[in-house]
Amino acid sequence: MATKFLYLFSEGNANMRNLLGGKGANLAEMTNIGMPVPQGFTITTEACTQYYEDGEKINDEIQAEIMEYIDKLEKITGKKFGDLENPLLVSVRSGARASMPGMMDTILNLGLNEQVVDVIAKQSNNPRWAWDCYRRFIQMYSDVVMEVGKKYFEQLIDEMKEKKGVTQDVELNADDLKTLASQFKAEYKAKIGADFPSDPKEQLMGAIKAVFRSWNNPRAIVYRRMNDIPGSWGTAVNVQSMAFGNMGDDCGTGVAFTRNPATGEKKLMGEFLTNAQGEDVVAGVRTPMPIQEMAEKFPEAFAQFQDVCQKLEDHYRDMQDMEFTVEHGKLYMLQTRNGKRTAAAALKIACDLVDEGMIDEKKAVAMIDPRNLDTLLHPQFDPAALKKATPIATALPASPGAACGKIVFTADDAKEWAARGEKVCLVRLETSPEDIEGMVASQGILTVRGGMTSHAAVVARGMGTCCVSGCGAIKMDEENKKFELDGKVYQEGDWISLDGSTGNIYGEAIPTIDASISGEFGRIMAWADKYRQMGVRTNADNPRDTAQAVKFGAEGIGLCRTEHMFFEEDRIPAIREMICSDTVEQREKALAKLEPMQQGDFEAMYEALEGRPMTVRFLDPPLHEFVPTEEEDIALMAKDMGKSVEDIKAIIAGLHEFNPMMGHRGCRLSVTFPEIARMQTRAVIKAALAVQARHPEWTMVPEIMIPLVGELKEFAYVKSIVTSVADELIKAAGSDMKYKVGNMIEIPRAAMCADDIAPHSDFFSFGSNDLTQLVFGFSRDDAGKFLDAYYEKKIYESDPFARLDQHGVGRLIANACRWGRSTNPDVKLGICGEHGGDPSSVMFCHDIGLDYVSCSPFRVPIARLAAAQAAIKNPRATESKCRRAM
Ligand code: ADP
Ligand code: MG
Ligand code: MG
């Protein structure tokens, strides 16, 4: 049977999201449960992938099916494309599986041409409306289909308003709009070299192709990369008959949420504009009125709308974000979806829904986007400093959080300033989807125009970035990169602070403080812990980070990098002394100075862990990292070491490597200088014995991890050093303390030979940063230079250092786990690279059976939640070793 590429709304349902996209599936669902939805059909995401497979062409089969469905829609609506009695007008709307607000394109009022405009102008006795529709159509079609600059059209509108001495679009009359329409068409012809298409079917085919193409526009690609959405999904296209919100004052259009998307409060929140269409609300061109005012203007439609809201929430069992239009007092639903929300709102809504009996704990855990939690873990304003500060203005609290940064006026500047380490706040008249990269780079966003549902607000909430919008009090001078507020001028580079929870704007820098897990956050995390099957540890090298991580729920340390301790000012002379040593005795003498310091570090870490386990990794980086490069510092070092400058230079030259990442580092250091491994073993074991003596209630089992192992004999050699030193110390202390020796797997050879190593190793920890580098054969520090080109050419979709390359590196890890377990079923398996805190990578780790992930302290709650979601989605037969041991 031939593939079916089109579905009427009445043929689909909410479960067909993969095929129909989120918007299409929900339009179908709303149709089926009897809501007032203008009818239409959906062209599937498979048609989109087919379009790309066919070399960006709509093939004959799909074209024929589209024509068939136009016929069907004409029958359903009783209207006909291009008809001069009863013309059919439609919108053409994109809609992917995952919602990507504002990232792709929509065209309204398609089907209009000179004759049809005249007809509807006369029929409706409302020429202003008819011409408004037409000029909007030309504008959107030109922009989307032909990529004719939308700036220029806006300029024409501005000129027209100026000429007429008005400030609002709605004040332009039919003749003005008619003039604009012909100006637009002239512009189209000048740019494209052909007349604006008048045949509705030709218009429709152009629009469908444009939506397919918009799947690959640059902002959609950036958005997908940020949100882990695969490029292979494609977008569906919805063709829907129009409902008109711009036919007069008894019409309007709005956007609403069944609960507050910023706080989660159970109260309808939304915005409404009378005599308006489509993007007018979200574009932030006019500032809309709160939805509650709609009750006075449109009591019937509002009552019906409230009823719809209730039904939709009950149906989807989640907060809904809806778009609707009122045409002559009658309500039409145009969209519903599970609303995007801030992390705080997500937690409150999930808990409320559990308490309301709408969902269970598992569903609550599953409905929270782990990436969002980040915003709750990052700093808020210091209340003491905040008390002293006076806001210079207050606007809409569009996306919560605290932001403090220097003012910049363009998205490009934001990117550039942030790249050189500056904290910035992006101040814009209004944001457009093209600004997305600049928004990502900013601490906060402040806009002059736009409401709570404006583009800036929606995108900022999705990213967890603070946003204050609609600050009309700002007199903006974008050209000269400054603005005036309350009589004061603010220039580029001036400090500003934004409170996205209150909408307050401060003309100064306000310090921020750390957050904590409590209340609803704590409830959700407790549920997550109940359902997850992997352990979650942290990467930490000092007691402060350790304590922070424990507060965030870390069950131990999965990676303690000992070199970070050596870099401290009082340690580095001893390390340098060791490097400069000519004999083993000299080296041992230098190491003896380091030993008590290192032991002290470990004791402090163990105390901060309060009995939780810690994996200590032996010295890893190449030694040249510990010697100076500047002439001046070299002279100082020579003096400290009692050697000549020439000697020091010779030593430094001797440390030079062509490729330090692949040089004399990791366990290779222990092979050449076994005394380093001896010293580190003594420090770990003595620290554990001392802490055990102070805390008999804890069971200390120190874990020593050998980095950069590639071969069993190499590991066995270093391990023998560790065990001989450790056994002797433990025996001398009259203790029966157990300890573990394991290795990192970060060299592909170790992964390939995991079955050799496993019988001798207590645990493997996949060092996915180095492993990724070595599997790909490019270094993390150099990849930045060419990865962008790879994204552009669609060779890679995401940074393999941020998100685990499951197909390549991930497969190697999965195999190494299998091979390792085949010879040692008890080998404990974990991951300690950056990926340990990336939700999609954590889910992968669950699926391949790792016992634990280890990540930076601020990612611990994210990993806990992601691990729980993975376990809820795909439960394992048994709890991992790590969890059983807890
Ligand atoms: P986005 O995905 O960017 O929200 P939509 O496809 O939802 O884009 O379209 C944007 C807006 O256009 C809608 O919110 C709605 O106001 C308007 N719109 C779309 N289709 C119709 C329609 N058939 N009738 C009236 N308005 C429509
Ligand atoms: Mg929409
Ligand atoms: Mg490494």
Coordinates of C-alpha atoms and ligand atoms in Angstrom, one line a residue, residues 23 91 93 102 106 108 240-243 253 278-279 323 325 334-335, ligand 1:
K23 CA 0.4 20.9 16.4
S91 CA -3.3 29.3 7.0
R93 CA 1.5 26.2 9.6
G102 CA 8.7 30.7 16.5
T106 CA 3.4 30.4 9.3
L108 CA -2.0 33.3 7.0
Q240 CA -6.3 25.1 8.1
S241 CA -9.2 27.2 7.1
M242 CA -9.0 30.7 8.5
A243 CA -10.9 32.2 11.5
T253 CA -7.0 36.9 19.0
G278 CA -2.0 35.9 14.4
E279 CA 1.4 37.1 15.3
E323 CA -3.9 29.9 20.8
T325 CA -9.3 33.5 17.8
L334 CA -6.2 27.2 16.9
Q335 CA -3.7 25.3 19.0
Ligands
ADP1 P1 3.7 29.2 15.8 O1 4.1 27.7 15.8 O2 4.9 30.1 15.5 O3 2.9 29.6 17.0 P2 1.3 29.0 14.4 O4 1.2 28.1 13.2 O5 0.7 28.6 15.7 O6 2.8 29.4 14.6 O7 0.6 30.4 13.9 C1 0.8 31.6 14.5 C2 -0.6 32.3 14.7 O8 -1.2 32.5 13.5 C3 -1.5 31.5 15.6 O9 -1.3 31.7 16.9 C4 -2.8 32.1 15.2 O10 -3.1 33.3 15.9 C5 -2.6 32.5 13.8 N1 -3.3 31.4 12.9 C6 -2.8 30.3 12.5 N2 -3.7 29.6 11.8 C7 -4.8 30.3 11.8 C8 -6.2 30.1 11.4 N3 -6.5 29.1 10.7 N4 -7.1 31.1 11.6 C9 -6.7 32.2 12.3 N5 -5.5 32.4 12.8 C10 -4.6 31.5 12.6

